[in-house]
Short mmCIF file of C-alpha atoms and ligand atoms in Angstrom, two decimals:
data_model
loop_
_atom_site.label_atom_id
_atom_site.label_comp_id
_atom_site.label_asym_id
_atom_site.label_seq_id
_atom_site.Cartn_x
_atom_site.Cartn_y
_atom_site.Cartn_z
CA MET A 1471 12.69 -33.74 -5.49
CA SER A 1472 10.24 -31.82 -7.34
CA VAL A 1473 7.62 -30.11 -5.59
CA ARG A 1474 4.02 -31.55 -5.96
CA VAL A 1475 1.29 -30.24 -3.74
CA ARG A 1476 -2.39 -30.55 -3.75
CA PHE A 1477 -5.70 -29.09 -2.63
CA ALA A 1478 -8.20 -31.78 -1.84
CA PRO A 1479 -11.59 -30.43 -1.32
CA SER A 1480 -14.83 -32.60 -0.47
CA PRO A 1481 -17.67 -31.52 -2.86
CA THR A 1482 -20.04 -31.06 -0.01
CA GLY A 1483 -21.10 -27.41 -0.74
CA PHE A 1484 -19.66 -24.06 -1.50
CA LEU A 1485 -16.04 -23.07 -0.95
CA HIS A 1486 -15.35 -21.73 2.60
CA ILE A 1487 -12.83 -18.97 2.87
CA GLY A 1488 -10.61 -21.23 4.78
CA GLY A 1489 -10.43 -23.63 1.80
CA LEU A 1490 -9.55 -20.43 -0.35
CA ARG A 1491 -6.66 -19.87 1.88
CA THR A 1492 -5.51 -23.52 1.90
CA ALA A 1493 -5.67 -23.58 -1.88
CA LEU A 1494 -3.77 -20.24 -2.04
CA TYR A 1495 -1.06 -21.32 0.08
CA ASN A 1496 -0.47 -24.56 -2.01
CA TYR A 1497 -0.64 -22.54 -5.15
CA LEU A 1498 1.84 -20.06 -3.86
CA PHE A 1499 4.28 -22.65 -2.69
CA ALA A 1500 4.00 -24.59 -5.96
CA LYS A 1501 4.72 -21.65 -8.20
CA LYS A 1502 7.43 -20.48 -5.75
CA HIS A 1503 9.41 -23.61 -6.18
CA GLY A 1504 8.44 -24.20 -9.71
CA GLY A 1505 6.36 -27.02 -8.82
CA THR A 1506 2.75 -28.48 -9.55
CA CYS A 1507 -0.39 -27.75 -8.21
CA VAL A 1508 -2.96 -30.52 -8.25
CA LEU A 1509 -6.78 -30.33 -7.48
CA ARG A 1510 -8.20 -33.53 -6.11
CA ILE A 1511 -11.69 -34.06 -5.35
CA GLU A 1512 -12.41 -36.25 -2.36
CA ASP A 1513 -15.83 -37.53 -2.75
CA THR A 1514 -15.58 -40.86 -0.83
CA ASP A 1515 -18.22 -39.67 1.65
CA ARG A 1516 -21.22 -40.21 -0.55
CA THR A 1517 -23.75 -39.22 2.18
CA ARG A 1518 -22.31 -35.46 2.21
CA PHE A 1519 -22.04 -35.31 -1.56
CA VAL A 1520 -23.60 -32.19 -3.15
CA GLU A 1521 -24.51 -32.06 -6.75
CA GLY A 1522 -22.73 -29.17 -8.55
CA ALA A 1523 -20.32 -28.48 -5.81
CA GLN A 1524 -17.42 -29.61 -7.83
CA GLU A 1525 -18.08 -27.40 -10.53
CA GLY A 1526 -18.72 -24.44 -8.17
CA LEU A 1527 -15.39 -24.89 -6.61
CA ILE A 1528 -13.60 -24.90 -9.86
CA GLU A 1529 -15.37 -21.75 -11.05
CA GLU A 1530 -14.43 -19.99 -7.69
CA PHE A 1531 -10.78 -20.82 -8.25
CA LYS A 1532 -10.96 -19.39 -11.87
CA GLN A 1533 -12.23 -16.29 -10.46
CA ALA A 1534 -9.61 -16.13 -7.82
CA GLY A 1535 -6.88 -16.63 -10.32
CA ILE A 1536 -5.60 -19.98 -8.70
CA MET A 1537 -4.68 -22.26 -11.62
CA PHE A 1538 -4.14 -25.97 -11.17
CA ASP A 1539 -1.78 -27.84 -13.18
CA GLU A 1540 -3.39 -31.24 -12.90
CA GLY A 1541 -7.07 -31.89 -11.88
CA PRO A 1542 -10.32 -33.05 -13.28
CA VAL A 1543 -10.51 -30.32 -15.71
CA GLN A 1544 -6.74 -30.17 -16.74
CA GLY A 1545 -6.42 -34.03 -16.69
CA GLY A 1546 -2.64 -35.27 -16.01
CA ALA A 1547 -0.58 -38.12 -16.04
CA LEU A 1548 -1.39 -39.29 -12.38
CA GLY A 1549 -5.27 -39.14 -12.56
CA PRO A 1550 -7.95 -39.63 -12.26
CA TYR A 1551 -8.30 -36.67 -9.91
CA VAL A 1552 -11.83 -37.68 -8.48
CA GLN A 1553 -11.57 -40.22 -5.89
CA SER A 1554 -14.75 -41.95 -6.83
CA ASP A 1555 -13.04 -42.92 -9.98
CA ARG A 1556 -10.19 -44.72 -7.91
CA PHE A 1557 -12.23 -46.95 -5.48
CA ASP A 1558 -10.43 -50.09 -6.81
CA LEU A 1559 -7.22 -48.62 -5.71
CA TYR A 1560 -8.16 -48.03 -2.29
CA LYS A 1561 -9.59 -51.56 -1.64
CA GLU A 1562 -6.60 -53.29 -3.18
CA HIS A 1563 -4.25 -51.34 -0.96
CA ALA A 1564 -6.49 -51.98 2.27
CA LYS A 1565 -6.33 -55.61 1.64
CA LYS A 1566 -2.51 -55.42 1.08
CA LEU A 1567 -2.30 -54.37 4.89
CA VAL A 1568 -4.31 -57.39 6.08
CA ASP A 1569 -2.40 -60.38 7.05
CA PRO A 1570 -3.02 -63.04 4.27
CA ASN A 1571 -3.05 -65.76 6.93
CA LEU A 1572 -5.85 -63.87 8.99
CA GLU A 1573 -4.03 -64.11 12.34
CA GLY A 1574 -4.03 -60.65 13.03
CA ASN A 1575 -0.41 -59.92 12.37
CA GLY A 1576 -0.93 -57.37 9.63
CA PHE A 1577 -0.99 -53.66 9.66
CA ALA A 1578 -4.84 -53.85 9.39
CA TYR A 1579 -7.41 -56.40 10.35
CA TYR A 1580 -11.15 -57.29 9.44
CA ALA A 1581 -13.76 -56.44 12.03
CA PHE A 1582 -17.36 -57.55 12.05
CA ASP A 1583 -19.08 -55.42 14.65
CA THR A 1584 -22.59 -54.47 14.05
CA GLU A 1585 -23.67 -50.72 14.77
CA GLU A 1586 -25.20 -52.08 18.17
CA ASP A 1587 -21.85 -53.64 19.08
CA ILE A 1588 -20.19 -50.25 18.35
CA GLU A 1589 -22.89 -48.52 20.31
CA SER A 1590 -22.88 -50.64 23.43
CA MET A 1591 -19.02 -50.38 23.56
CA ARG A 1592 -19.42 -46.55 23.44
CA GLU A 1593 -21.86 -46.84 26.17
CA ARG A 1594 -19.43 -48.83 28.43
CA GLN A 1595 -16.69 -46.37 27.75
CA ARG A 1596 -19.03 -43.37 28.55
CA ASN A 1597 -19.94 -44.94 31.93
CA ALA A 1598 -16.36 -45.87 32.62
CA GLY A 1599 -15.19 -42.31 31.55
CA ILE A 1600 -12.73 -43.55 29.16
CA ALA A 1601 -11.83 -42.16 25.66
CA PRO A 1602 -13.97 -43.32 22.94
CA ARG A 1603 -11.51 -45.61 20.90
CA TYR A 1604 -12.22 -48.99 19.38
CA MET A 1605 -11.34 -51.72 22.11
CA ARG A 1606 -10.03 -54.33 19.67
CA GLY A 1607 -9.15 -57.06 22.47
CA GLU A 1608 -13.04 -57.08 23.31
CA MET A 1609 -14.75 -56.74 19.95
CA ASN A 1610 -15.63 -59.02 16.90
CA ASN A 1611 -12.57 -59.09 14.70
CA GLU A 1612 -9.94 -61.08 13.22
CA LEU A 1613 -7.72 -60.53 16.66
CA THR A 1614 -10.38 -62.00 18.73
CA TYR A 1615 -11.81 -64.56 16.38
CA GLY A 1616 -8.53 -66.09 14.91
CA SER A 1617 -7.99 -67.11 11.46
CA GLU A 1618 -10.79 -69.91 11.04
CA LYS A 1619 -13.63 -67.91 12.24
CA THR A 1620 -12.57 -64.81 10.36
CA ARG A 1621 -12.43 -66.87 7.09
CA GLU A 1622 -16.06 -68.33 7.87
CA ALA A 1623 -17.36 -64.97 8.62
CA ILE A 1624 -16.03 -63.41 5.34
CA GLU A 1625 -17.06 -66.33 3.25
CA SER A 1626 -20.50 -66.40 4.77
CA GLY A 1627 -20.94 -62.86 3.74
CA VAL A 1628 -20.97 -61.19 7.32
CA PRO A 1629 -20.46 -57.35 6.61
CA TYR A 1630 -17.05 -56.35 7.62
CA VAL A 1631 -14.76 -53.08 7.92
CA ILE A 1632 -11.05 -53.10 7.64
CA ARG A 1633 -9.36 -51.26 10.54
CA LEU A 1634 -5.73 -49.90 10.94
CA LYS A 1635 -3.98 -51.86 13.57
CA VAL A 1636 -2.22 -49.11 15.65
CA PRO A 1637 0.81 -50.06 17.46
CA HIS A 1638 0.27 -49.65 21.16
CA ASN A 1639 3.77 -49.95 22.26
CA ARG A 1640 5.63 -47.10 20.66
CA ASP A 1641 5.19 -43.57 19.53
CA VAL A 1642 4.42 -42.15 16.29
CA ARG A 1643 6.54 -39.15 15.19
CA PHE A 1644 6.60 -36.80 12.49
CA VAL A 1645 7.80 -33.29 11.70
CA ASP A 1646 5.37 -30.65 10.70
CA LEU A 1647 6.79 -27.53 9.04
CA VAL A 1648 4.76 -25.14 10.96
CA HIS A 1649 4.28 -27.01 14.17
CA GLY A 1650 7.59 -28.55 14.55
CA ALA A 1651 8.29 -32.13 15.96
CA ILE A 1652 5.11 -34.07 16.80
CA ILE A 1653 5.29 -37.21 18.98
CA ILE A 1654 1.94 -39.01 19.79
CA ALA A 1655 1.70 -42.40 21.84
CA GLY A 1656 0.44 -45.25 19.82
CA ARG A 1657 -2.13 -45.95 22.40
CA GLU A 1658 -3.70 -42.73 22.02
CA ILE A 1659 -4.54 -43.30 18.40
CA ASP A 1660 -7.89 -45.20 17.18
CA ASP A 1661 -7.85 -48.02 15.12
CA GLN A 1662 -9.12 -46.08 12.01
CA VAL A 1663 -11.45 -47.79 9.86
CA LEU A 1664 -9.90 -47.83 6.19
CA ILE A 1665 -12.56 -49.57 4.36
CA LYS A 1666 -16.26 -49.17 5.56
CA SER A 1667 -18.83 -51.93 5.35
CA ASP A 1668 -20.36 -50.70 2.07
CA GLY A 1669 -16.80 -51.25 0.51
CA PHE A 1670 -16.09 -47.48 0.34
CA PRO A 1671 -12.76 -46.20 1.73
CA THR A 1672 -12.48 -43.66 4.36
CA TYR A 1673 -10.99 -40.29 3.89
CA HIS A 1674 -7.72 -41.39 5.54
CA LEU A 1675 -6.97 -44.28 3.56
CA ALA A 1676 -7.92 -42.60 0.14
CA ASN A 1677 -6.03 -39.61 1.03
CA VAL A 1678 -2.70 -41.22 1.76
CA VAL A 1679 -3.09 -43.81 -1.31
CA ASP A 1680 -3.78 -40.79 -3.58
CA ASP A 1681 -0.81 -38.59 -2.03
CA HIS A 1682 1.54 -41.32 -2.66
CA PHE A 1683 0.46 -42.12 -6.16
CA MET A 1684 0.06 -38.62 -7.00
CA GLN A 1685 3.59 -38.17 -5.83
CA ILE A 1686 2.79 -35.34 -3.48
CA SER A 1687 5.91 -33.83 -1.74
CA HIS A 1688 4.13 -31.52 0.59
CA VAL A 1689 0.78 -31.85 2.35
CA ILE A 1690 -0.29 -28.28 2.97
CA ARG A 1691 -3.74 -28.38 4.69
CA GLY A 1692 -5.80 -26.86 7.74
CA GLU A 1693 -4.78 -27.61 11.20
CA GLU A 1694 -8.07 -29.62 11.75
CA TRP A 1695 -6.34 -32.28 9.98
CA LEU A 1696 -3.18 -32.33 12.29
CA PRO A 1697 -4.94 -35.02 14.70
CA SER A 1698 -5.42 -37.31 11.68
CA THR A 1699 -1.85 -36.97 10.49
CA PRO A 1700 -0.30 -39.74 12.97
CA LYS A 1701 -2.87 -42.35 11.40
CA HIS A 1702 -1.66 -41.21 7.95
CA VAL A 1703 2.08 -41.45 9.05
CA LEU A 1704 1.36 -45.23 10.18
CA LEU A 1705 -0.20 -45.97 6.90
CA TYR A 1706 2.88 -44.65 4.94
CA GLU A 1707 4.90 -46.81 7.31
CA ALA A 1708 2.71 -49.76 6.82
CA PHE A 1709 2.91 -49.36 3.08
CA GLY A 1710 6.68 -48.82 3.11
CA TRP A 1711 6.19 -45.55 1.16
CA GLU A 1712 8.14 -42.20 1.75
CA ILE A 1713 6.23 -39.81 3.90
CA PRO A 1714 5.61 -36.33 2.30
CA GLN A 1715 6.32 -33.21 4.39
CA PHE A 1716 3.52 -31.73 6.41
CA ALA A 1717 2.45 -28.26 6.95
CA HIS A 1718 -0.75 -27.65 8.93
CA LEU A 1719 -2.03 -24.08 8.67
CA PRO A 1720 -3.46 -22.24 11.58
CA LEU A 1721 -7.13 -22.28 12.34
CA LEU A 1722 -9.47 -19.44 11.49
CA LYS A 1723 -11.01 -17.76 14.23
CA ASN A 1724 -13.81 -15.30 14.95
CA PRO A 1725 -13.03 -11.93 16.50
CA ASP A 1726 -13.76 -13.46 19.97
CA GLY A 1727 -11.22 -16.26 19.31
CA SER A 1728 -13.55 -18.98 18.87
CA LYS A 1729 -13.39 -21.05 15.74
CA MET A 1730 -14.66 -19.17 12.67
CA SER A 1731 -18.34 -19.56 12.11
CA LYS A 1732 -21.35 -17.95 10.41
CA ARG A 1733 -22.50 -16.51 13.57
CA PHE A 1734 -20.11 -13.57 13.16
CA GLY A 1735 -20.75 -13.02 9.41
CA ASP A 1736 -20.16 -14.67 5.90
CA VAL A 1737 -17.75 -17.63 5.80
CA LEU A 1738 -18.20 -18.83 2.18
CA VAL A 1739 -16.27 -17.34 -0.76
CA HIS A 1740 -19.64 -16.69 -2.73
CA GLN A 1741 -21.21 -14.85 -0.16
CA PHE A 1742 -18.34 -12.32 0.11
CA ARG A 1743 -18.43 -12.33 -3.81
CA GLU A 1744 -22.08 -11.60 -3.73
CA ARG A 1745 -21.67 -8.65 -1.20
CA GLY A 1746 -19.24 -7.09 -3.85
CA PHE A 1747 -15.78 -8.21 -2.44
CA MET A 1748 -13.26 -8.48 -5.23
CA PRO A 1749 -11.22 -11.62 -5.95
CA GLU A 1750 -8.05 -9.62 -5.81
CA ALA A 1751 -9.13 -8.25 -2.21
CA LEU A 1752 -10.12 -11.94 -0.94
CA ILE A 1753 -6.82 -13.48 -2.20
CA ASN A 1754 -4.73 -10.60 -0.49
CA TYR A 1755 -6.72 -10.93 2.51
CA CYS A 1756 -6.52 -14.73 2.73
CA ALA A 1757 -2.58 -14.53 2.23
CA PHE A 1758 -2.45 -12.74 5.51
CA LEU A 1759 -4.57 -15.41 7.39
CA GLY A 1760 -1.61 -17.24 8.85
CA TRP A 1761 1.32 -15.68 7.02
CA ASN A 1762 3.04 -12.29 6.77
CA PRO A 1763 5.75 -11.02 4.58
CA GLY A 1764 7.80 -9.69 7.50
CA THR A 1765 7.47 -6.26 5.83
CA GLU A 1766 5.17 -3.23 5.77
CA GLN A 1767 3.81 -4.20 2.36
CA GLU A 1768 0.07 -4.65 2.59
CA PHE A 1769 -0.99 -5.03 -0.88
CA PHE A 1770 0.12 -7.71 -3.27
CA THR A 1771 -0.42 -9.02 -6.70
CA MET A 1772 -0.48 -12.93 -7.24
CA GLU A 1773 2.97 -12.63 -8.66
CA GLU A 1774 4.28 -10.60 -5.84
CA LEU A 1775 2.74 -13.14 -3.36
CA VAL A 1776 4.34 -16.06 -5.09
CA GLU A 1777 7.79 -14.17 -4.80
CA ALA A 1778 7.26 -13.23 -1.11
CA PHE A 1779 5.70 -16.48 0.10
CA SER A 1780 7.36 -19.04 2.22
CA LEU A 1781 5.96 -21.92 4.75
CA GLU A 1782 8.78 -20.63 7.20
CA ARG A 1783 6.65 -17.34 7.76
CA VAL A 1784 3.41 -19.28 8.45
CA HIS A 1785 2.69 -19.08 11.97
CA LYS A 1786 0.89 -21.58 14.26
CA ALA A 1787 -1.31 -18.92 16.35
CA GLY A 1788 -4.87 -19.06 15.08
CA ALA A 1789 -5.69 -16.34 12.49
CA ILE A 1790 -8.67 -14.04 13.43
CA PHE A 1791 -10.94 -13.26 10.64
CA ASP A 1792 -11.32 -9.29 10.66
CA TYR A 1793 -14.25 -8.48 8.46
CA LYS A 1794 -13.24 -4.86 8.73
CA ARG A 1795 -9.78 -5.23 7.40
CA LEU A 1796 -11.03 -7.32 4.43
CA ALA A 1797 -13.16 -4.30 3.77
CA TRP A 1798 -10.47 -1.82 4.10
CA MET A 1799 -8.65 -4.15 1.68
CA ASN A 1800 -11.38 -4.31 -0.86
CA ALA A 1801 -11.76 -0.45 -0.69
CA HIS A 1802 -8.09 -0.30 -2.01
CA TYR A 1803 -8.69 -2.75 -4.94
CA LEU A 1804 -12.03 -1.04 -5.51
CA ARG A 1805 -10.10 2.24 -6.43
CA LEU A 1806 -7.74 0.73 -8.60
CA GLU A 1807 -10.41 -1.12 -10.64
CA PRO A 1808 -10.46 0.26 -14.37
CA LYS A 1809 -13.08 2.94 -14.94
CA GLU A 1810 -15.04 0.69 -17.54
CA ARG A 1811 -15.01 -2.52 -15.48
CA LEU A 1812 -16.36 -0.73 -12.52
CA GLY A 1813 -18.88 1.03 -14.43
CA GLU A 1814 -20.28 -2.18 -15.73
CA GLU A 1815 -20.62 -3.77 -12.23
CA PHE A 1816 -22.24 -0.63 -10.96
CA ALA A 1817 -24.61 -0.64 -14.02
CA SER A 1818 -25.60 -4.19 -13.35
CA MET A 1819 -26.46 -3.40 -9.90
CA LEU A 1820 -28.25 -0.41 -10.79
CA GLU A 1821 -30.42 -2.14 -13.22
CA ALA A 1822 -31.29 -4.78 -10.46
CA ASN A 1823 -32.48 -1.86 -8.58
CA GLY A 1824 -34.75 -0.44 -11.31
CA VAL A 1825 -32.17 2.22 -12.52
CA THR A 1826 -32.26 1.47 -16.17
CA TYR A 1827 -32.41 4.93 -17.50
CA ALA A 1828 -28.73 6.44 -16.98
CA SER A 1829 -26.06 6.64 -19.63
CA LYS A 1830 -23.23 4.37 -19.62
CA GLU A 1831 -20.92 7.23 -19.38
CA TYR A 1832 -22.97 8.97 -16.51
CA ILE A 1833 -22.81 5.62 -14.62
CA GLU A 1834 -19.01 5.35 -14.97
CA ASN A 1835 -18.62 8.82 -13.75
CA VAL A 1836 -20.82 8.46 -10.52
CA ALA A 1837 -18.89 5.43 -9.99
CA GLN A 1838 -15.36 7.12 -10.36
CA LEU A 1839 -16.79 9.88 -7.86
CA MET A 1840 -18.21 7.90 -5.29
CA LYS A 1841 -15.73 4.96 -5.21
CA GLU A 1842 -13.52 6.81 -2.70
CA ARG A 1843 -16.36 6.97 -0.19
CA VAL A 1844 -17.31 3.31 -0.14
CA GLN A 1845 -15.69 -0.14 0.42
CA THR A 1846 -17.63 -2.45 -1.76
CA VAL A 1847 -19.15 -1.89 -5.29
CA ASN A 1848 -22.57 -3.01 -3.74
CA GLU A 1849 -22.43 -0.07 -1.31
CA LEU A 1850 -22.27 2.30 -4.33
CA VAL A 1851 -26.01 1.81 -5.19
CA PRO A 1852 -27.50 3.06 -1.70
CA PHE A 1853 -24.73 5.65 -1.39
CA SER A 1854 -25.80 7.17 -4.81
CA THR A 1855 -29.45 7.26 -5.12
CA TYR A 1856 -29.62 10.98 -5.44
CA MET A 1857 -27.65 10.81 -8.38
CA PHE A 1858 -30.22 8.90 -10.20
CA LYS A 1859 -33.39 10.42 -8.62
CA ASP A 1860 -34.40 13.72 -6.93
CA PRO A 1861 -34.25 13.33 -3.17
CA ILE A 1862 -37.55 13.89 -1.27
CA HIS A 1863 -36.70 12.60 2.29
CA PHE A 1864 -34.51 14.87 4.65
CA GLU A 1865 -33.58 14.36 8.07
CA LYS A 1866 -35.72 16.86 10.04
CA ASP A 1867 -33.44 17.94 12.77
CA TYR A 1868 -30.56 18.28 10.03
CA LEU A 1869 -32.50 20.28 7.58
CA GLU A 1870 -33.85 22.71 10.43
CA GLN A 1871 -30.31 23.04 11.78
CA HIS A 1872 -29.15 24.29 8.32
CA TRP A 1873 -32.04 25.71 6.61
CA ASN A 1874 -33.66 29.22 8.10
CA GLU A 1875 -34.80 32.52 6.71
CA GLU A 1876 -31.08 33.64 6.17
CA THR A 1877 -30.26 30.48 4.22
CA GLU A 1878 -33.15 31.06 2.10
CA THR A 1879 -31.96 34.67 1.17
CA ILE A 1880 -28.45 33.32 0.40
CA VAL A 1881 -29.70 30.22 -1.65
CA THR A 1882 -32.17 32.57 -3.60
CA SER A 1883 -29.45 35.00 -4.66
CA PHE A 1884 -27.03 32.04 -5.27
CA LEU A 1885 -29.53 30.70 -7.92
CA ASP A 1886 -28.63 33.62 -10.11
CA VAL A 1887 -24.96 32.79 -9.91
CA LEU A 1888 -25.69 29.17 -10.54
CA SER A 1889 -27.60 29.86 -13.87
CA SER A 1890 -24.64 31.93 -15.15
CA ILE A 1891 -21.86 29.45 -14.44
CA GLU A 1892 -20.04 28.73 -17.61
CA PRO A 1893 -18.48 26.22 -18.47
CA PHE A 1894 -20.25 24.01 -16.09
CA THR A 1895 -17.27 22.17 -14.67
CA ASN A 1896 -16.43 21.30 -11.09
CA GLU A 1897 -13.53 23.92 -11.05
CA GLN A 1898 -15.63 26.79 -12.42
CA ILE A 1899 -18.63 25.93 -9.88
CA GLU A 1900 -16.11 25.99 -7.08
CA THR A 1901 -14.65 29.35 -8.24
CA SER A 1902 -18.11 30.95 -8.56
CA VAL A 1903 -19.11 29.62 -5.24
CA LYS A 1904 -16.24 31.09 -3.47
CA GLU A 1905 -16.47 34.35 -5.35
CA PHE A 1906 -20.08 34.55 -4.45
CA LEU A 1907 -19.32 33.86 -0.79
CA THR A 1908 -16.50 36.59 -0.66
CA ASN A 1909 -18.39 39.23 -2.44
CA ASN A 1910 -21.50 38.73 0.13
CA SER A 1911 -19.14 38.12 3.14
CA ILE A 1912 -20.73 34.78 3.82
CA PRO A 1913 -18.92 32.07 5.76
CA MET A 1914 -18.42 28.90 3.97
CA LYS A 1915 -20.22 26.50 6.41
CA LYS A 1916 -23.34 28.70 6.28
CA PHE A 1917 -23.64 27.80 2.62
CA VAL A 1918 -22.07 24.27 1.80
CA HIS A 1919 -24.11 22.29 4.32
CA PRO A 1920 -27.41 23.57 3.28
CA LEU A 1921 -26.42 23.34 -0.37
CA ARG A 1922 -25.36 19.71 0.09
CA VAL A 1923 -28.37 18.46 2.14
CA ALA A 1924 -30.70 20.33 -0.39
CA ILE A 1925 -29.05 18.68 -3.43
CA THR A 1926 -28.41 15.32 -1.95
CA GLY A 1927 -30.66 14.79 0.99
CA LYS A 1928 -27.61 13.56 3.01
CA LYS A 1929 -25.08 14.91 5.48
CA ILE A 1930 -22.07 13.39 3.63
CA GLY A 1931 -21.23 12.46 0.23
CA ALA A 1932 -18.64 13.00 -2.23
CA ASP A 1933 -17.01 16.16 -3.42
CA LEU A 1934 -19.87 18.60 -3.66
CA TYR A 1935 -18.72 20.77 -6.72
CA SER A 1936 -18.18 17.48 -8.67
CA THR A 1937 -21.58 16.28 -7.57
CA ILE A 1938 -23.12 19.46 -8.83
CA GLN A 1939 -21.25 19.21 -12.07
CA LEU A 1940 -22.47 15.71 -12.69
CA LEU A 1941 -26.06 16.17 -11.68
CA GLY A 1942 -26.18 19.15 -14.21
CA LYS A 1943 -27.54 22.75 -13.61
CA ASN A 1944 -31.24 21.80 -14.19
CA ALA A 1945 -31.45 19.26 -11.69
CA VAL A 1946 -29.35 21.43 -9.11
CA VAL A 1947 -31.72 24.32 -9.64
CA ARG A 1948 -34.66 22.26 -9.50
CA ARG A 1949 -33.90 20.60 -6.11
CA LEU A 1950 -32.82 24.07 -4.59
CA LYS A 1951 -36.09 25.46 -5.61
CA SER A 1952 -38.13 22.64 -4.32
CA ILE A 1953 -36.73 23.22 -0.84
CA LEU A 1954 -37.01 26.95 -1.00
CA GLU A 1955 -40.76 26.79 -1.96
CA LEU A 1956 -42.01 23.74 -0.28
CA ARG A 1957 -40.06 23.58 2.90
CA ASN A 1958 -42.94 24.45 5.02
CA GLN A 1959 -45.31 22.05 3.32
CA MET A 1960 -43.12 18.92 4.25
CA THR A 1961 -44.80 15.98 6.01
CA GLU A 1962 -43.23 14.15 8.77
CA PHE A 1963 -42.53 10.73 9.47
CA VAL A 1964 -40.54 8.54 11.73
CA THR A 1965 -38.24 5.75 10.47
CA GLU A 1966 -35.28 3.55 11.71
CA GLY A 1967 -31.80 5.05 11.55
CA ILE A 1968 -28.46 4.20 12.79
CA ASP A 1969 -26.76 6.27 15.48
CA PRO A 1970 -23.37 6.90 14.11
CA LYS A 1971 -21.63 7.24 17.27
CA THR A 1972 -22.82 3.96 19.11
CA GLY A 1973 -23.98 1.92 15.87
CA GLU A 1974 -27.34 1.23 17.32
CA THR A 1975 -30.58 1.55 15.77
CA ILE A 1976 -32.40 4.56 16.70
CA GLU A 1977 -35.76 6.39 15.76
CA VAL A 1978 -35.12 9.33 13.30
CA THR A 1979 -37.88 11.89 12.28
CA MET A 1980 -37.83 12.55 8.65
CA VAL A 1981 -39.58 15.15 6.45
CA GLU A 1982 -40.90 14.50 3.13
CA LEU A 1983 -41.02 17.05 0.10
CA PRO A 1984 -44.62 17.16 -1.54
CA ILE A 1985 -43.22 16.46 -5.14
CA THR A 1986 -42.81 13.68 -7.43
CA PRO A 1987 -39.12 12.97 -7.77
CA LEU A 1988 -37.72 13.07 -11.33
CA GLU A 1989 -35.10 10.75 -12.67
CA ILE A 1990 -31.89 11.90 -13.83
CA HIS A 1991 -31.63 10.84 -17.49
CA ASN A 1992 -28.01 12.23 -17.80
N1 LIG B 2809 -10.98 -33.63 1.85
C1 LIG B 2809 -10.36 -33.12 3.02
C2 LIG B 2809 -10.89 -31.69 3.25
O1 LIG B 2809 -12.22 -31.76 2.58
C3 LIG B 2809 -8.89 -32.92 2.60
C4 LIG B 2809 -8.00 -32.71 3.81
C5 LIG B 2809 -6.62 -32.91 3.37
O2 LIG B 2809 -6.05 -31.91 2.56
O3 LIG B 2809 -5.83 -33.83 3.49
O4 LIG B 2809 -10.37 -30.85 3.62
#
């Protein structure tokens, strides 16, 4: 039997990272087995429908490199692939399950309860401390009415639902490829509504009917659907259809072990994208959310994932969503990004931050220099402000620690060396600095820290010699001279900073140079 899988999102908003994981596993499984991956839009719940959500999902998959073989865009022989275009099919099938004699002997039955009836049943159950399941023997339905009253009710237009008649005297069994054999007693299962009073199908009915007619061989979905599966199995049995294989993927969890939620950070794919996470990194990270290759390999291309993936290696324990690890993976892909593409992304971010004057080549070079020190492209902007404008703010303690009378004498004589460096390349700058230090018996650390802080305004950054080369002689000389000449005229102010050891917000005293900072038009 050929492998056919589907990803079946409801268009209720943006794609959740868990949805990306489920879609990815379906895609990998299909490709691995030369099968077909279907996209089906489950929009039966019109109250939760969000305009544009379907288009958004499709775009996100495109960016991620997940290609569906059949779906609303591609079409296919077993469509339509949007449930709202298939409503008649569901109703027709629900009716097939109801006993035509209306004597309650079918796999499903009509029920006429009003909202108040259901609410008062719930109330009685709450008071008695019993599980909230439809008590079919006590309610208004085909089973309690009998055929005549049922027919009358239908004919006189009393609103009805169609409910699944779950057998109470036996177990429902199925095998899940991740969770193993599952056995649930029938009396534990609710008489699920299949057709609502507005004539719309519920998820359960539409899902099973579609999986059958779309010839789905494997249902691969999140563990949150595992409790629904016994109802689905009963539906397949009632229709006399072959039951697909099931694989329920582990829940995604917050670092504290609770169900993944936005309390701990972003959960939507587009949010990660906006924060500069690359599609390759998101895919690689999602692959590990419930699966591992059983080897040390940490980074995969899509083709390698297809090769390595198997449902046998999917585990059932919940998968903790580790934001730090995702960022670490992103850093890896960021470094591999082609120079020009990274430059373009960086340029558009700079532009959004008002930096419109630097050349394409300079932006590309800055990105190449800085990319080793950041994890996402977004971090490049705050990390490299001094590459585009002279710094005027310095941490007071740090500057005082590194600048004193002696530093000033050293830096003053270095300015002569600096102006004579030719060619102005990072290698030549490094050689000249080292020669200068050796000739004057100055230890390295007495020089590089003051140099870095004066040129960049920061304690850490990329390679200093390359930074100097990129900025150019004029900018570096100008920055060193500003500190030499104006250090005693700096004004103090207090701002918020982050304690690098504790990560806590602390007060930091800064000093400001009384200059108008120049832009770097390299
Ligand atoms: N429409 C369901 C969802 O939004 C599909 C669940 C399934 O794959 O059966 O996740």
